[in-house]
Amino acid sequence: MKLLISCQKCLTEDKINDLNFVEVEMCDDGIYKMTCDKGHESTTFIQEQKFEILFDLGAMAFMDGYYREAVSSFAASLERFYEFCIEAIISSKNIDYDHYLKTWKMVATQSERQAGAFYFLYLNEFEEAPAPAEQKQVEFRNNVIHKGYIPKRKETFEYGNFVLKYIYNVAKKIRSKHKIGVEKVVNRKRLINGPKHESYSTISIPTIIHMSMPDNEFGVKSFEESLQRLAEYREFFTK
């Protein structure tokens, strides 16, 4: 998967009116070093969290008819969302980050333990049990990921819709109570992953999850509508 990123030096130095895009290969850390056709060398950092990018990758796979790949990306998005919530809650407590990392390493390779950690942190913070994952969707995900089941379009759509709604409902509560923790996680990602000893720019891309949040300017309300919006800005992604 490729991503089109505008050259920030063209904008700041040459002050050109037309955006000058560079095609880069999508990577895990969200840091892109590139050279535009004018010879500008620059580094750009994508602000969005990994669970947001993974969900969009799932949505694009769904739109292209790759339903197993879509389910895999949706499932990974939910797991990384659990991690994001755990870190945001812990960060709001001003707990030393090194202690968080040491504890996370104990569950880093076990998704079920990560989900369990999320469930009990949620209970402690909101004094209520989190909404359980629908058993039907859990079994569907396991059949696809572990048993090689080839899903149909309708099943994949339902799973994507379930994951989006789940993330939406939890993220709304996390952001409401732990806004500072969320900001720390976002900034920490930039500080830790950002290139050292060199200047770089940051950009934000309109992910489905971002467009689904209540405080966004897009007003997207459903998974179906978010797919329509994705089709509009998908020109910034290439195969």
mmCIF file with all atom_site columns, C-alpha atoms in Angstrom, residues 84-162:
data_model
loop_
_atom_site.group_PDB
_atom_site.id
_atom_site.type_symbol
_atom_site.label_atom_id
_atom_site.label_alt_id
_atom_site.label_comp_id
_atom_site.label_asym_id
_atom_site.label_entity_id
_atom_site.label_seq_id
_atom_site.pdbx_PDB_ins_code
_atom_site.Cartn_x
_atom_site.Cartn_y
_atom_site.Cartn_z
_atom_site.occupancy
_atom_site.B_iso_or_equiv
_atom_site.pdbx_formal_charge
_atom_site.auth_seq_id
_atom_site.auth_comp_id
_atom_site.auth_asym_id
_atom_site.auth_atom_id
_atom_site.pdbx_PDB_model_num
ATOM 1  C CA . PHE A 1 84  ? -4.312  2.795   23.142 1.00 0.00 ? 84  PHE A CA 1
ATOM 2  C CA . CYS A 1 85  ? -6.991  2.926   25.860 1.00 0.00 ? 85  CYS A CA 1
ATOM 3  C CA . ILE A 1 86  ? -4.774  1.189   28.411 1.00 0.00 ? 86  ILE A CA 1
ATOM 4  C CA . GLU A 1 87  ? -1.916  3.595   27.771 1.00 0.00 ? 87  GLU A CA 1
ATOM 5  C CA . ALA A 1 88  ? -4.224  6.629   27.863 1.00 0.00 ? 88  ALA A CA 1
ATOM 6  C CA . ILE A 1 89  ? -5.730  5.634   31.220 1.00 0.00 ? 89  ILE A CA 1
ATOM 7  C CA . ILE A 1 90  ? -2.331  4.841   32.741 1.00 0.00 ? 90  ILE A CA 1
ATOM 8  C CA . SER A 1 91  ? -0.885  8.098   31.389 1.00 0.00 ? 91  SER A CA 1
ATOM 9  C CA . SER A 1 92  ? -3.652  10.091  33.054 1.00 0.00 ? 92  SER A CA 1
ATOM 10 C CA . LYS A 1 93  ? -2.456  8.721   36.405 1.00 0.00 ? 93  LYS A CA 1
ATOM 11 C CA . ASN A 1 94  ? 1.057   10.148  35.947 1.00 0.00 ? 94  ASN A CA 1
ATOM 12 C CA . ILE A 1 95  ? 2.527   6.672   36.384 1.00 0.00 ? 95  ILE A CA 1
ATOM 13 C CA . ASP A 1 96  ? 6.149   6.453   35.279 1.00 0.00 ? 96  ASP A CA 1
ATOM 14 C CA . TYR A 1 97  ? 6.181   5.456   31.605 1.00 0.00 ? 97  TYR A CA 1
ATOM 15 C CA . ASP A 1 98  ? 9.013   2.968   32.126 1.00 0.00 ? 98  ASP A CA 1
ATOM 16 C CA . HIS A 1 99  ? 6.811   1.063   34.582 1.00 0.00 ? 99  HIS A CA 1
ATOM 17 C CA . TYR A 1 100 ? 4.056   0.999   31.999 1.00 0.00 ? 100 TYR A CA 1
ATOM 18 C CA . LEU A 1 101 ? 6.441   -0.396  29.378 1.00 0.00 ? 101 LEU A CA 1
ATOM 19 C CA . LYS A 1 102 ? 7.732   -3.093  31.737 1.00 0.00 ? 102 LYS A CA 1
ATOM 20 C CA . THR A 1 103 ? 4.181   -4.169  32.516 1.00 0.00 ? 103 THR A CA 1
ATOM 21 C CA . TRP A 1 104 ? 3.061   -4.053  28.892 1.00 0.00 ? 104 TRP A CA 1
ATOM 22 C CA . LYS A 1 105 ? 5.904   -6.366  27.880 1.00 0.00 ? 105 LYS A CA 1
ATOM 23 C CA . MET A 1 106 ? 4.309   -9.011  30.093 1.00 0.00 ? 106 MET A CA 1
ATOM 24 C CA . VAL A 1 107 ? 1.205   -9.097  27.856 1.00 0.00 ? 107 VAL A CA 1
ATOM 25 C CA . ALA A 1 108 ? 2.571   -7.713  24.573 1.00 0.00 ? 108 ALA A CA 1
ATOM 26 C CA . THR A 1 109 ? 2.336   -11.032 22.729 1.00 0.00 ? 109 THR A CA 1
ATOM 27 C CA . GLN A 1 110 ? -0.988  -12.168 24.177 1.00 0.00 ? 110 GLN A CA 1
ATOM 28 C CA . SER A 1 111 ? -4.061  -10.436 22.805 1.00 0.00 ? 111 SER A CA 1
ATOM 29 C CA . GLU A 1 112 ? -6.471  -12.079 25.259 1.00 0.00 ? 112 GLU A CA 1
ATOM 30 C CA . ARG A 1 113 ? -4.495  -10.737 28.238 1.00 0.00 ? 113 ARG A CA 1
ATOM 31 C CA . GLN A 1 114 ? -4.487  -7.291  26.669 1.00 0.00 ? 114 GLN A CA 1
ATOM 32 C CA . ALA A 1 115 ? -8.265  -7.421  26.329 1.00 0.00 ? 115 ALA A CA 1
ATOM 33 C CA . GLY A 1 116 ? -8.532  -8.546  29.963 1.00 0.00 ? 116 GLY A CA 1
ATOM 34 C CA . ALA A 1 117 ? -6.348  -5.655  31.108 1.00 0.00 ? 117 ALA A CA 1
ATOM 35 C CA . PHE A 1 118 ? -8.579  -3.262  29.180 1.00 0.00 ? 118 PHE A CA 1
ATOM 36 C CA . TYR A 1 119 ? -11.784 -4.716  30.650 1.00 0.00 ? 119 TYR A CA 1
ATOM 37 C CA . PHE A 1 120 ? -10.663 -4.302  34.266 1.00 0.00 ? 120 PHE A CA 1
ATOM 38 C CA . LEU A 1 121 ? -9.179  -0.840  33.730 1.00 0.00 ? 121 LEU A CA 1
ATOM 39 C CA . TYR A 1 122 ? -12.487 0.184   32.166 1.00 0.00 ? 122 TYR A CA 1
ATOM 40 C CA . LEU A 1 123 ? -14.371 -1.220  35.173 1.00 0.00 ? 123 LEU A CA 1
ATOM 41 C CA . ASN A 1 124 ? -12.108 0.650   37.572 1.00 0.00 ? 124 ASN A CA 1
ATOM 42 C CA . GLU A 1 125 ? -12.427 3.946   35.705 1.00 0.00 ? 125 GLU A CA 1
ATOM 43 C CA . PHE A 1 126 ? -16.140 3.991   34.892 1.00 0.00 ? 126 PHE A CA 1
ATOM 44 C CA . GLU A 1 127 ? -17.450 1.721   37.670 1.00 0.00 ? 127 GLU A CA 1
ATOM 45 C CA . GLU A 1 128 ? -19.369 -0.386  35.195 1.00 0.00 ? 128 GLU A CA 1
ATOM 46 C CA . ALA A 1 129 ? -18.580 -3.401  33.069 1.00 0.00 ? 129 ALA A CA 1
ATOM 47 C CA . PRO A 1 130 ? -17.584 -2.637  29.490 1.00 0.00 ? 130 PRO A CA 1
ATOM 48 C CA . ALA A 1 131 ? -19.990 -3.730  26.822 1.00 0.00 ? 131 ALA A CA 1
ATOM 49 C CA . PRO A 1 132 ? -19.067 -7.332  25.988 1.00 0.00 ? 132 PRO A CA 1
ATOM 50 C CA . ALA A 1 133 ? -17.919 -8.128  22.494 1.00 0.00 ? 133 ALA A CA 1
ATOM 51 C CA . GLU A 1 134 ? -20.762 -9.827  20.626 1.00 0.00 ? 134 GLU A CA 1
ATOM 52 C CA . GLN A 1 135 ? -20.145 -13.589 20.803 1.00 0.00 ? 135 GLN A CA 1
ATOM 53 C CA . LYS A 1 136 ? -21.256 -13.942 17.206 1.00 0.00 ? 136 LYS A CA 1
ATOM 54 C CA . GLN A 1 137 ? -18.575 -11.497 16.095 1.00 0.00 ? 137 GLN A CA 1
ATOM 55 C CA . VAL A 1 138 ? -15.908 -13.069 18.302 1.00 0.00 ? 138 VAL A CA 1
ATOM 56 C CA . GLU A 1 139 ? -16.598 -16.499 16.787 1.00 0.00 ? 139 GLU A CA 1
ATOM 57 C CA . PHE A 1 140 ? -16.670 -15.002 13.299 1.00 0.00 ? 140 PHE A CA 1
ATOM 58 C CA . ARG A 1 141 ? -13.303 -13.299 13.834 1.00 0.00 ? 141 ARG A CA 1
ATOM 59 C CA . ASN A 1 142 ? -11.742 -16.494 15.212 1.00 0.00 ? 142 ASN A CA 1
ATOM 60 C CA . ASN A 1 143 ? -13.053 -18.583 12.329 1.00 0.00 ? 143 ASN A CA 1
ATOM 61 C CA . VAL A 1 144 ? -11.565 -16.175 9.800  1.00 0.00 ? 144 VAL A CA 1
ATOM 62 C CA . ILE A 1 145 ? -8.223  -15.593 11.545 1.00 0.00 ? 145 ILE A CA 1
ATOM 63 C CA . HIS A 1 146 ? -7.533  -19.066 12.928 1.00 0.00 ? 146 HIS A CA 1
ATOM 64 C CA . LYS A 1 147 ? -9.550  -21.504 10.805 1.00 0.00 ? 147 LYS A CA 1
ATOM 65 C CA . GLY A 1 148 ? -9.170  -20.039 7.348  1.00 0.00 ? 148 GLY A CA 1
ATOM 66 C CA . TYR A 1 149 ? -12.874 -19.292 6.935  1.00 0.00 ? 149 TYR A CA 1
ATOM 67 C CA . ILE A 1 150 ? -13.598 -17.253 3.802  1.00 0.00 ? 150 ILE A CA 1
ATOM 68 C CA . PRO A 1 151 ? -16.184 -14.623 4.802  1.00 0.00 ? 151 PRO A CA 1
ATOM 69 C CA . LYS A 1 152 ? -18.950 -13.199 2.687  1.00 0.00 ? 152 LYS A CA 1
ATOM 70 C CA . ARG A 1 153 ? -19.433 -9.506  2.036  1.00 0.00 ? 153 ARG A CA 1
ATOM 71 C CA . LYS A 1 154 ? -22.420 -9.174  4.383  1.00 0.00 ? 154 LYS A CA 1
ATOM 72 C CA . GLU A 1 155 ? -20.592 -10.890 7.252  1.00 0.00 ? 155 GLU A CA 1
ATOM 73 C CA . THR A 1 156 ? -17.527 -8.700  6.776  1.00 0.00 ? 156 THR A CA 1
ATOM 74 C CA . PHE A 1 157 ? -19.637 -5.543  6.675  1.00 0.00 ? 157 PHE A CA 1
ATOM 75 C CA . GLU A 1 158 ? -21.360 -6.533  9.920  1.00 0.00 ? 158 GLU A CA 1
ATOM 76 C CA . TYR A 1 159 ? -18.007 -7.180  11.604 1.00 0.00 ? 159 TYR A CA 1
ATOM 77 C CA . GLY A 1 160 ? -16.550 -3.865  10.443 1.00 0.00 ? 160 GLY A CA 1
ATOM 78 C CA . ASN A 1 161 ? -19.681 -2.078  11.635 1.00 0.00 ? 161 ASN A CA 1
ATOM 79 C CA . PHE A 1 162 ? -19.427 -3.813  15.020 1.00 0.00 ? 162 PHE A CA 1
#
